[in-house]
mmCIF file of C-alpha atoms and ligand atoms in Angstrom:
data_model
loop_
_atom_site.group_PDB
_atom_site.id
_atom_site.type_symbol
_atom_site.label_atom_id
_atom_site.label_comp_id
_atom_site.label_asym_id
_atom_site.label_seq_id
_atom_site.Cartn_x
_atom_site.Cartn_y
_atom_site.Cartn_z
ATOM 1 C CA MET P 348 32.188 -101.192 41.853
ATOM 2 C CA THR P 349 33.967 -104.165 40.277
ATOM 3 C CA LYS P 350 37.727 -103.657 40.448
ATOM 4 C CA ARG P 351 39.356 -102.833 37.158
ATOM 5 C CA ILE P 352 42.790 -103.952 36.010
ATOM 6 C CA LEU P 353 44.419 -102.169 33.079
ATOM 7 C CA THR P 354 47.780 -102.332 31.357
ATOM 8 C CA GLY P 355 49.300 -101.235 28.055
ATOM 9 C CA ILE P 356 52.307 -101.643 25.776
ATOM 10 C CA GLN P 357 53.419 -99.114 23.171
ATOM 11 C CA SER P 358 53.362 -100.263 19.559
ATOM 12 C CA THR P 359 56.995 -99.412 18.963
ATOM 13 C CA GLY P 360 58.024 -102.972 18.071
ATOM 14 C CA THR P 361 57.476 -106.610 18.974
ATOM 15 C CA PRO P 362 57.142 -107.113 22.749
ATOM 16 C CA HIS P 363 60.540 -108.150 24.115
ATOM 17 C CA LEU P 364 61.448 -110.445 26.992
ATOM 18 C CA GLY P 365 61.288 -107.461 29.397
ATOM 19 C CA ASN P 366 57.689 -106.721 28.384
ATOM 20 C CA ILE P 367 56.802 -110.418 28.591
ATOM 21 C CA LEU P 368 58.332 -111.214 31.987
ATOM 22 C CA GLY P 369 57.684 -107.763 33.442
ATOM 23 C CA VAL P 370 54.093 -107.232 32.352
ATOM 24 C CA ILE P 371 52.454 -109.791 30.044
ATOM 25 C CA LEU P 372 52.919 -112.894 32.198
ATOM 26 C CA PRO P 373 52.196 -111.192 35.571
ATOM 27 C CA SER P 374 49.047 -109.583 34.087
ATOM 28 C CA ILE P 375 47.750 -112.856 32.692
ATOM 29 C CA ARG P 376 48.297 -114.552 36.049
ATOM 30 C CA LEU P 377 46.517 -111.671 37.774
ATOM 31 C CA PHE P 378 43.603 -111.811 35.327
ATOM 32 C CA LYS P 379 43.225 -115.548 35.990
ATOM 33 C CA LYS P 380 43.432 -115.106 39.755
ATOM 34 C CA TYR P 381 40.910 -112.281 40.000
ATOM 35 C CA VAL P 382 38.160 -113.450 37.703
ATOM 36 C CA ASN P 383 35.655 -111.018 39.162
ATOM 37 C CA THR P 384 37.444 -107.988 37.810
ATOM 38 C CA LYS P 385 37.031 -105.958 34.646
ATOM 39 C CA GLN P 386 40.195 -106.308 32.606
ATOM 40 C CA PHE P 387 41.666 -104.042 29.966
ATOM 41 C CA VAL P 388 44.751 -104.445 27.799
ATOM 42 C CA PHE P 389 45.482 -101.683 25.362
ATOM 43 C CA ILE P 390 47.980 -101.134 22.598
ATOM 44 C CA ALA P 391 49.425 -97.689 23.197
ATOM 45 C CA ASP P 392 49.693 -96.616 19.564
ATOM 46 C CA LEU P 393 49.141 -92.920 20.353
ATOM 47 C CA HIS P 394 52.053 -93.070 22.782
ATOM 48 C CA SER P 395 54.235 -94.667 20.139
ATOM 49 C CA LEU P 396 53.823 -91.560 17.940
ATOM 50 C CA ILE P 397 56.293 -89.885 20.298
ATOM 51 C CA GLN P 398 59.057 -92.101 18.906
ATOM 52 C CA GLN P 399 57.774 -93.129 15.495
ATOM 53 C CA ASN P 400 55.942 -91.428 12.685
ATOM 54 C CA ASP P 401 55.718 -94.329 10.291
ATOM 55 C CA PHE P 402 52.007 -95.110 10.619
ATOM 56 C CA GLU P 403 52.221 -98.343 8.674
ATOM 57 C CA GLN P 404 54.918 -99.544 11.039
ATOM 58 C CA ILE P 405 52.880 -98.527 14.083
ATOM 59 C CA GLN P 406 49.896 -100.415 12.676
ATOM 60 C CA ASN P 407 52.047 -103.463 12.003
ATOM 61 C CA ASN P 408 53.564 -103.291 15.483
ATOM 62 C CA ALA P 409 50.057 -103.183 16.931
ATOM 63 C CA TYR P 410 49.436 -106.623 15.407
ATOM 64 C CA HIS P 411 52.632 -107.847 17.029
ATOM 65 C CA ILE P 412 51.527 -106.601 20.444
ATOM 66 C CA ALA P 413 48.121 -108.235 20.067
ATOM 67 C CA ALA P 414 49.657 -111.507 18.811
ATOM 68 C CA ALA P 415 52.071 -111.578 21.760
ATOM 69 C CA TRP P 416 49.289 -111.181 24.342
ATOM 70 C CA LEU P 417 47.179 -113.812 22.615
ATOM 71 C CA SER P 418 50.049 -116.261 22.277
ATOM 72 C CA PHE P 419 50.516 -116.091 26.058
ATOM 73 C CA GLY P 420 46.867 -117.016 26.513
ATOM 74 C CA LEU P 421 45.067 -113.701 27.032
ATOM 75 C CA ASN P 422 41.395 -114.587 27.398
ATOM 76 C CA ILE P 423 39.529 -112.189 25.140
ATOM 77 C CA GLU P 424 36.176 -113.396 26.448
ATOM 78 C CA LYS P 425 37.148 -111.753 29.704
ATOM 79 C CA THR P 426 39.690 -109.076 28.803
ATOM 80 C CA ILE P 427 39.024 -106.137 26.509
ATOM 81 C CA LEU P 428 41.957 -105.871 24.084
ATOM 82 C CA TYR P 429 41.903 -102.597 22.164
ATOM 83 C CA ARG P 430 44.018 -99.977 20.460
ATOM 84 C CA GLN P 431 44.390 -96.683 22.265
ATOM 85 C CA SER P 432 43.568 -94.917 18.984
ATOM 86 C CA ASP P 433 40.138 -96.584 18.986
ATOM 87 C CA VAL P 434 39.246 -94.392 21.965
ATOM 88 C CA SER P 435 41.413 -91.485 20.790
ATOM 89 C CA SER P 436 38.781 -88.761 21.116
ATOM 90 C CA GLU P 437 37.790 -89.857 24.632
ATOM 91 C CA VAL P 438 41.302 -90.368 25.957
ATOM 92 C CA THR P 439 42.756 -87.171 24.488
ATOM 93 C CA GLU P 440 39.838 -85.109 25.771
ATOM 94 C CA LEU P 441 40.393 -86.390 29.287
ATOM 95 C CA ALA P 442 44.151 -85.848 28.876
ATOM 96 C CA TRP P 443 43.421 -82.187 28.128
ATOM 97 C CA TYR P 444 41.378 -81.781 31.318
ATOM 98 C CA ILE P 445 44.250 -83.322 33.257
ATOM 99 C CA ASN P 446 46.772 -81.065 31.463
ATOM 100 C CA CYS P 447 44.812 -78.059 32.612
ATOM 101 C CA CYS P 448 44.826 -78.957 36.286
ATOM 102 C CA PHE P 449 48.250 -80.583 36.608
ATOM 103 C CA PRO P 450 51.190 -78.392 37.681
ATOM 104 C CA TYR P 451 53.922 -77.908 35.089
ATOM 105 C CA ASN P 452 56.536 -77.902 37.857
ATOM 106 C CA ARG P 453 55.539 -81.403 38.851
ATOM 107 C CA LEU P 454 55.641 -82.769 35.314
ATOM 108 C CA ILE P 455 59.164 -81.530 34.604
ATOM 109 C CA LEU P 456 60.353 -83.872 37.375
ATOM 110 C CA SER P 457 59.316 -86.915 35.336
ATOM 111 C CA HIS P 458 62.331 -89.282 35.048
ATOM 112 C CA SER P 459 61.495 -90.446 31.541
ATOM 113 C CA PHE P 460 61.445 -86.864 30.253
ATOM 114 C CA LYS P 461 64.568 -85.827 32.157
ATOM 115 C CA GLU P 462 66.436 -88.920 30.981
ATOM 116 C CA ARG P 463 65.662 -88.552 27.281
ATOM 117 C CA SER P 464 65.752 -84.778 27.096
ATOM 118 C CA LYS P 465 69.235 -84.520 28.545
ATOM 119 C CA HIS P 466 70.822 -86.079 25.445
ATOM 120 C CA ASP P 467 69.559 -84.013 22.558
ATOM 121 C CA LYS P 468 66.767 -81.508 23.076
ATOM 122 C CA THR P 469 66.346 -80.957 19.327
ATOM 123 C CA LYS P 470 65.171 -84.566 18.924
ATOM 124 C CA ILE P 471 62.369 -84.558 21.489
ATOM 125 C CA ASN P 472 58.775 -83.440 21.088
ATOM 126 C CA VAL P 473 56.095 -82.088 23.414
ATOM 127 C CA GLY P 474 54.459 -85.532 23.355
ATOM 128 C CA LEU P 475 57.395 -86.907 25.329
ATOM 129 C CA PHE P 476 56.806 -84.245 27.963
ATOM 130 C CA THR P 477 53.058 -84.834 28.263
ATOM 131 C CA TYR P 478 53.343 -88.653 27.955
ATOM 132 C CA PRO P 479 52.520 -89.173 31.684
ATOM 133 C CA ILE P 480 49.335 -87.110 31.280
ATOM 134 C CA LEU P 481 48.112 -89.262 28.397
ATOM 135 C CA MET P 482 48.955 -92.313 30.492
ATOM 136 C CA ALA P 483 46.978 -90.873 33.408
ATOM 137 C CA ALA P 484 44.046 -90.426 31.019
ATOM 138 C CA ASP P 485 44.388 -94.041 29.799
ATOM 139 C CA ILE P 486 43.964 -95.193 33.381
ATOM 140 C CA LEU P 487 41.468 -92.673 34.756
ATOM 141 C CA LEU P 488 39.175 -93.015 31.745
ATOM 142 C CA TYR P 489 38.326 -96.514 32.979
ATOM 143 C CA ASN P 490 38.769 -95.825 36.696
ATOM 144 C CA ALA P 491 41.279 -98.668 36.688
ATOM 145 C CA GLU P 492 42.614 -99.492 40.124
ATOM 146 C CA ILE P 493 45.312 -102.092 39.542
ATOM 147 C CA ILE P 494 47.957 -101.357 36.927
ATOM 148 C CA PRO P 495 50.540 -104.048 36.080
ATOM 149 C CA VAL P 496 53.744 -102.217 35.094
ATOM 150 C CA GLY P 497 57.520 -102.403 35.057
ATOM 151 C CA LYS P 498 59.756 -100.261 37.246
ATOM 152 C CA ASP P 499 60.078 -97.424 34.723
ATOM 153 C CA GLN P 500 56.353 -96.747 34.993
ATOM 154 C CA LEU P 501 56.121 -96.403 38.766
ATOM 155 C CA GLN P 502 56.596 -92.645 38.705
ATOM 156 C CA HIS P 503 53.918 -92.348 36.031
ATOM 157 C CA ILE P 504 51.469 -94.155 38.303
ATOM 158 C CA GLU P 505 52.397 -91.665 41.042
ATOM 159 C CA ILE P 506 51.611 -88.850 38.608
ATOM 160 C CA THR P 507 48.283 -90.530 37.784
ATOM 161 C CA ARG P 508 47.409 -90.750 41.484
ATOM 162 C CA SER P 509 48.264 -87.122 41.936
ATOM 163 C CA ALA P 510 46.174 -86.176 38.874
ATOM 164 C CA ALA P 511 43.223 -88.195 40.244
ATOM 165 C CA ASN P 512 43.514 -86.337 43.543
ATOM 166 C CA LYS P 513 43.610 -82.980 41.831
ATOM 167 C CA LEU P 514 40.575 -83.780 39.693
ATOM 168 C CA ASN P 515 38.662 -85.059 42.733
ATOM 169 C CA ASN P 516 39.501 -81.887 44.667
ATOM 170 C CA LYS P 517 38.433 -79.748 41.771
ATOM 171 C CA ILE P 518 34.988 -81.300 41.557
ATOM 172 C CA GLY P 519 34.666 -81.962 45.301
ATOM 173 C CA LYS P 520 33.873 -85.632 44.807
ATOM 174 C CA LYS P 521 35.802 -88.934 44.596
ATOM 175 C CA LEU P 522 35.038 -89.522 40.944
ATOM 176 C CA PHE P 523 38.518 -90.858 40.196
ATOM 177 C CA VAL P 524 39.962 -93.938 41.896
ATOM 178 C CA LEU P 525 43.640 -93.684 42.886
ATOM 179 C CA PRO P 526 45.357 -96.527 40.987
ATOM 180 C CA ILE P 527 48.046 -98.768 42.431
ATOM 181 C CA PRO P 528 50.927 -100.316 40.469
ATOM 182 C CA TYR P 529 51.248 -104.085 40.368
ATOM 183 C CA PHE P 530 54.670 -105.649 39.885
ATOM 184 C CA HIS P 531 57.030 -108.341 41.123
ATOM 185 C CA LYS P 532 60.398 -107.374 42.566
ATOM 186 C CA THR P 533 62.210 -109.988 40.487
ATOM 187 C CA THR P 534 60.665 -109.080 37.144
ATOM 188 C CA MET P 535 60.055 -105.327 37.400
ATOM 189 C CA LEU P 536 63.316 -104.558 35.627
ATOM 190 C CA ILE P 537 64.587 -107.155 33.183
ATOM 191 C CA PRO P 538 68.127 -106.467 32.001
ATOM 192 C CA GLY P 539 68.962 -106.272 28.315
ATOM 193 C CA THR P 540 71.951 -107.778 26.528
ATOM 194 C CA ASN P 541 74.199 -104.961 27.799
ATOM 195 C CA GLY P 542 72.995 -105.209 31.409
ATOM 196 C CA GLN P 543 70.931 -102.013 31.293
ATOM 197 C CA LYS P 544 67.115 -102.103 31.356
ATOM 198 C CA MET P 545 65.906 -104.072 28.332
ATOM 199 C CA SER P 546 64.288 -101.637 25.973
ATOM 200 C CA LYS P 547 63.298 -101.344 22.328
ATOM 201 C CA SER P 548 64.947 -97.953 21.991
ATOM 202 C CA LYS P 549 68.266 -99.122 23.482
ATOM 203 C CA LYS P 550 68.420 -102.020 21.006
ATOM 204 C CA ASN P 551 69.501 -104.337 23.807
ATOM 205 C CA TYR P 552 66.385 -106.470 23.700
ATOM 206 C CA ILE P 553 65.714 -110.162 23.318
ATOM 207 C CA ASN P 554 62.826 -110.902 21.007
ATOM 208 C CA ILE P 555 61.707 -114.464 21.691
ATOM 209 C CA PHE P 556 59.450 -114.309 18.630
ATOM 210 C CA SER P 557 62.318 -113.811 16.206
ATOM 211 C CA SER P 558 63.711 -116.670 14.113
ATOM 212 C CA ASP P 559 66.009 -119.220 15.805
ATOM 213 C CA ASP P 560 69.031 -117.638 14.137
ATOM 214 C CA ASN P 561 68.154 -114.100 15.145
ATOM 215 C CA LEU P 562 67.353 -115.145 18.672
ATOM 216 C CA LYS P 563 70.709 -116.907 18.878
ATOM 217 C CA LYS P 564 72.468 -113.766 17.617
ATOM 218 C CA GLN P 565 70.748 -111.693 20.306
ATOM 219 C CA ILE P 566 71.829 -114.133 23.008
ATOM 220 C CA MET P 567 75.382 -114.215 21.640
ATOM 221 C CA SER P 568 75.515 -110.416 21.884
ATOM 222 C CA ILE P 569 75.081 -110.507 25.690
ATOM 223 C CA LYS P 570 77.924 -108.565 27.236
ATOM 224 C CA THR P 571 80.464 -110.551 29.241
ATOM 225 C CA ASP P 572 83.750 -109.688 30.908
ATOM 226 C CA ASN P 573 87.160 -110.816 29.622
ATOM 227 C CA THR P 574 87.545 -113.783 31.948
ATOM 228 C CA PHE P 575 89.363 -116.524 30.065
ATOM 229 C CA PHE P 576 87.630 -119.842 29.348
ATOM 230 C CA LYS P 577 89.699 -121.789 31.892
ATOM 231 C CA GLU P 578 89.314 -119.260 34.685
ATOM 232 C CA LYS P 579 86.652 -119.211 37.400
ATOM 233 C CA LYS P 580 83.833 -116.756 36.781
ATOM 234 C CA ASN P 581 81.641 -114.635 39.001
ATOM 235 C CA PRO P 582 77.997 -115.790 38.726
ATOM 236 C CA ASP P 583 76.755 -112.738 40.629
ATOM 237 C CA THR P 584 77.782 -110.247 37.961
ATOM 238 C CA SER P 585 76.807 -112.300 34.926
ATOM 239 C CA ILE P 586 74.009 -110.957 32.697
ATOM 240 C CA ILE P 587 73.602 -114.476 31.275
ATOM 241 C CA ILE P 588 72.806 -115.845 34.737
ATOM 242 C CA SER P 589 70.529 -112.876 35.556
ATOM 243 C CA LEU P 590 68.427 -113.798 32.536
ATOM 244 C CA TYR P 591 68.699 -117.567 32.995
ATOM 245 C CA LYS P 592 67.397 -117.210 36.571
ATOM 246 C CA LEU P 593 64.178 -115.725 35.236
ATOM 247 C CA ILE P 594 63.239 -118.751 33.160
ATOM 248 C CA ALA P 595 65.166 -121.817 34.334
ATOM 249 C CA SER P 596 64.533 -123.927 37.465
ATOM 250 C CA LYS P 597 66.610 -123.237 40.587
ATOM 251 C CA GLU P 598 68.337 -126.564 40.085
ATOM 252 C CA LYS P 599 69.482 -125.630 36.584
ATOM 253 C CA VAL P 600 70.613 -122.185 37.688
ATOM 254 C CA ASP P 601 72.587 -123.658 40.582
ATOM 255 C CA LYS P 602 74.246 -126.040 38.136
ATOM 256 C CA MET P 603 75.324 -123.159 35.915
ATOM 257 C CA LYS P 604 76.572 -121.193 38.914
ATOM 258 C CA THR P 605 78.678 -124.155 40.039
ATOM 259 C CA LYS P 606 80.217 -124.407 36.572
ATOM 260 C CA TYR P 607 81.064 -120.690 36.690
ATOM 261 C CA LEU P 608 82.798 -121.149 40.024
ATOM 262 C CA GLN P 609 84.706 -124.233 38.898
ATOM 263 C CA GLY P 610 86.128 -122.681 35.728
ATOM 264 C CA LYS P 611 86.679 -124.432 32.380
ATOM 265 C CA TYR P 612 83.197 -123.303 31.445
ATOM 266 C CA GLY P 613 83.014 -120.649 28.768
ATOM 267 C CA TYR P 614 80.499 -117.882 28.300
ATOM 268 C CA LEU P 615 79.710 -119.341 24.885
ATOM 269 C CA GLU P 616 78.456 -122.529 26.499
ATOM 270 C CA ALA P 617 76.441 -120.558 29.050
ATOM 271 C CA LYS P 618 74.869 -118.496 26.256
ATOM 272 C CA LEU P 619 73.944 -121.638 24.321
ATOM 273 C CA THR P 620 72.299 -123.076 27.439
ATOM 274 C CA LEU P 621 70.295 -119.858 27.883
ATOM 275 C CA TYR P 622 69.318 -119.899 24.193
ATOM 276 C CA LYS P 623 68.113 -123.520 24.369
ATOM 277 C CA CYS P 624 66.193 -122.782 27.542
ATOM 278 C CA LEU P 625 64.407 -119.847 25.890
ATOM 279 C CA ILE P 626 63.501 -121.955 22.863
ATOM 280 C CA GLU P 627 62.157 -124.757 25.068
ATOM 281 C CA THR P 628 60.330 -122.522 27.544
ATOM 282 C CA PHE P 629 58.545 -120.497 24.903
ATOM 283 C CA SER P 630 58.134 -123.070 22.125
ATOM 284 C CA PHE P 631 54.319 -123.049 22.380
ATOM 285 C CA GLU P 632 54.065 -119.242 22.486
ATOM 286 C CA ARG P 633 56.433 -118.890 19.525
ATOM 287 C CA LYS P 634 54.200 -121.171 17.438
ATOM 288 C CA GLN P 635 51.086 -119.339 18.577
ATOM 289 C CA PHE P 636 52.638 -115.989 17.704
ATOM 290 C CA THR P 637 53.351 -117.148 14.164
ATOM 291 C CA PHE P 638 49.788 -118.400 13.889
ATOM 292 C CA PHE P 639 48.269 -115.073 14.948
ATOM 293 C CA ILE P 640 50.642 -112.938 12.894
ATOM 294 C CA ASN P 641 49.694 -114.961 9.821
ATOM 295 C CA ASN P 642 46.008 -114.433 10.584
ATOM 296 C CA LYS P 643 45.667 -110.672 10.503
ATOM 297 C CA SER P 644 41.938 -110.835 9.784
ATOM 298 C CA LEU P 645 41.470 -112.760 13.023
ATOM 299 C CA LEU P 646 43.479 -110.075 14.853
ATOM 300 C CA ASP P 647 41.388 -107.384 13.151
ATOM 301 C CA ASN P 648 38.196 -109.040 14.390
ATOM 302 C CA ILE P 649 39.510 -109.354 17.927
ATOM 303 C CA LEU P 650 40.670 -105.728 17.977
ATOM 304 C CA TYR P 651 37.429 -104.530 16.415
ATOM 305 C CA SER P 652 35.386 -106.273 19.069
ATOM 306 C CA GLY P 653 37.685 -104.903 21.823
ATOM 307 C CA ALA P 654 37.416 -101.392 20.401
ATOM 308 C CA LYS P 655 33.615 -101.525 20.434
ATOM 309 C CA LYS P 656 33.509 -102.584 24.082
ATOM 310 C CA ALA P 657 36.198 -100.104 25.179
ATOM 311 C CA LYS P 658 34.499 -97.237 23.352
ATOM 312 C CA ILE P 659 31.149 -97.808 25.045
ATOM 313 C CA ILE P 660 32.732 -97.750 28.509
ATOM 314 C CA ALA P 661 34.976 -94.784 27.656
ATOM 315 C CA ASN P 662 32.045 -92.776 26.295
ATOM 316 C CA GLN P 663 29.846 -93.359 29.315
ATOM 317 C CA ARG P 664 32.640 -92.477 31.651
ATOM 318 C CA LEU P 665 33.666 -89.361 29.741
ATOM 319 C CA ASN P 666 30.076 -88.138 29.846
ATOM 320 C CA GLU P 667 30.045 -88.643 33.590
ATOM 321 C CA ILE P 668 33.318 -86.710 33.886
ATOM 322 C CA ARG P 669 32.009 -83.865 31.716
ATOM 323 C CA LYS P 670 28.851 -83.701 33.797
ATOM 324 C CA ASN P 671 30.843 -83.442 37.004
ATOM 325 C CA PHE P 672 33.071 -80.749 35.553
ATOM 326 C CA ARG P 673 29.971 -78.940 34.337
ATOM 327 C CA LEU P 674 31.513 -79.120 30.883
ATOM 328 C CA LYS P 675 28.351 -80.283 29.199
ATOM 329 C CA GLU P 676 27.077 -76.720 29.083
ATOM 330 C CA ILE P 677 30.372 -75.219 27.885
ATOM 331 C CA LEU P 678 30.967 -77.875 25.252
ATOM 332 C CA ASN P 679 27.342 -77.850 24.175
ATOM 333 C CA ILE P 680 27.114 -81.626 24.461
ATOM 334 C CA ASN P 681 23.787 -83.432 24.904
HETATM 335 P P1 AMP Q 1374 56.796 -100.139 26.747
HETATM 336 O O1 AMP Q 1374 57.403 -101.181 25.854
HETATM 337 O O2 AMP Q 1374 57.749 -99.058 27.100
HETATM 338 O O3 AMP Q 1374 55.483 -99.647 26.275
HETATM 339 O O4 AMP Q 1374 56.494 -100.870 28.127
HETATM 340 C C1 AMP Q 1374 55.326 -101.658 28.327
HETATM 341 C C2 AMP Q 1374 55.342 -102.232 29.732
HETATM 342 O O5 AMP Q 1374 56.472 -103.122 29.871
HETATM 343 C C3 AMP Q 1374 55.524 -101.144 30.813
HETATM 344 O O6 AMP Q 1374 54.720 -101.478 31.943
HETATM 345 C C4 AMP Q 1374 56.978 -101.224 31.159
HETATM 346 O O7 AMP Q 1374 57.241 -100.804 32.471
HETATM 347 C C5 AMP Q 1374 57.245 -102.724 30.986
HETATM 348 N N1 AMP Q 1374 58.660 -102.951 30.662
HETATM 349 C C6 AMP Q 1374 59.328 -102.428 29.613
HETATM 350 N N2 AMP Q 1374 60.623 -102.816 29.640
HETATM 351 C C7 AMP Q 1374 60.770 -103.588 30.745
HETATM 352 C C8 AMP Q 1374 61.863 -104.269 31.348
HETATM 353 N N3 AMP Q 1374 63.068 -104.240 30.804
HETATM 354 N N4 AMP Q 1374 61.639 -104.968 32.484
HETATM 355 C C9 AMP Q 1374 60.405 -105.016 33.043
HETATM 356 N N5 AMP Q 1374 59.325 -104.390 32.533
HETATM 357 C C10 AMP Q 1374 59.500 -103.689 31.397
#
């Protein structure tokens, strides 16, 4: 069977630099390299319900996710771009089958659940707990084998592999492929402005699609130590350099490092250099993003066409799964 590559981003906001460097760019390179693969990019709007219940906002964010992928050159002739909610009945049905064969004791070990539930249990919902199951369904519904992800998703891929194994054992047949994560060591965890993992919920993100002024403000908010302007600075602990390294040439980074070590080089100057570099590096994508966001009917058409293609594949596959589980008889499905 043709290998399938699949990845997704929640529609909780505009994709940030972490999403772009960690997943969008590596996926697009992968798609270009392996032309003989089936490729899927989905907008995880059902997942985003865990954090948001403003449907209009989720819908609007979905446009932002689509526009970001397209502005980085996603080839929609080759890749199916769709909203998760366009295959909601298929994906949630499969998620239920997985729920019913996956051990509770294994799911409570999920880092993402443990991390968020330790703060305030009154603010979390069951969706947060079963998030990895829905993600497993997203992947197994298409028998996707290669999954571009950031570091935070590695455990979820493990859970998906385990779910695939359990389902295969249950039916006595290798119906589900065990997926593998795809990532680069240098971009699997992009730091945010406070040095922790860049994330929409932590509000430490850099949104390269925001206006020049807003982008500058985000860069200026990068945390630095109290080293005085004249003093020498440590390049190895600088968040500015960690980010600069990801987009600037080695020569430019070395130049900044030398200035740090020499002293008389302020963080303000370093931040301005990073800001200018971001503007230059992504000038084309920023223009493209504006174009797509101002052409919602074009985005609607692209998403509509993606939904149609995804739905056909999801339906066929779900029928195959039902048949193998002998669910056709129970569910009274033709
Ligand atoms: P999310 O925005 O949580 O839906 O994440 C979408 C994809 O981006 C997932 O594969 C994440 O692992 C990846 N991702 C999110 N934040 C980062 C980050 N700071 N660095 C690298 N990858 C990230």
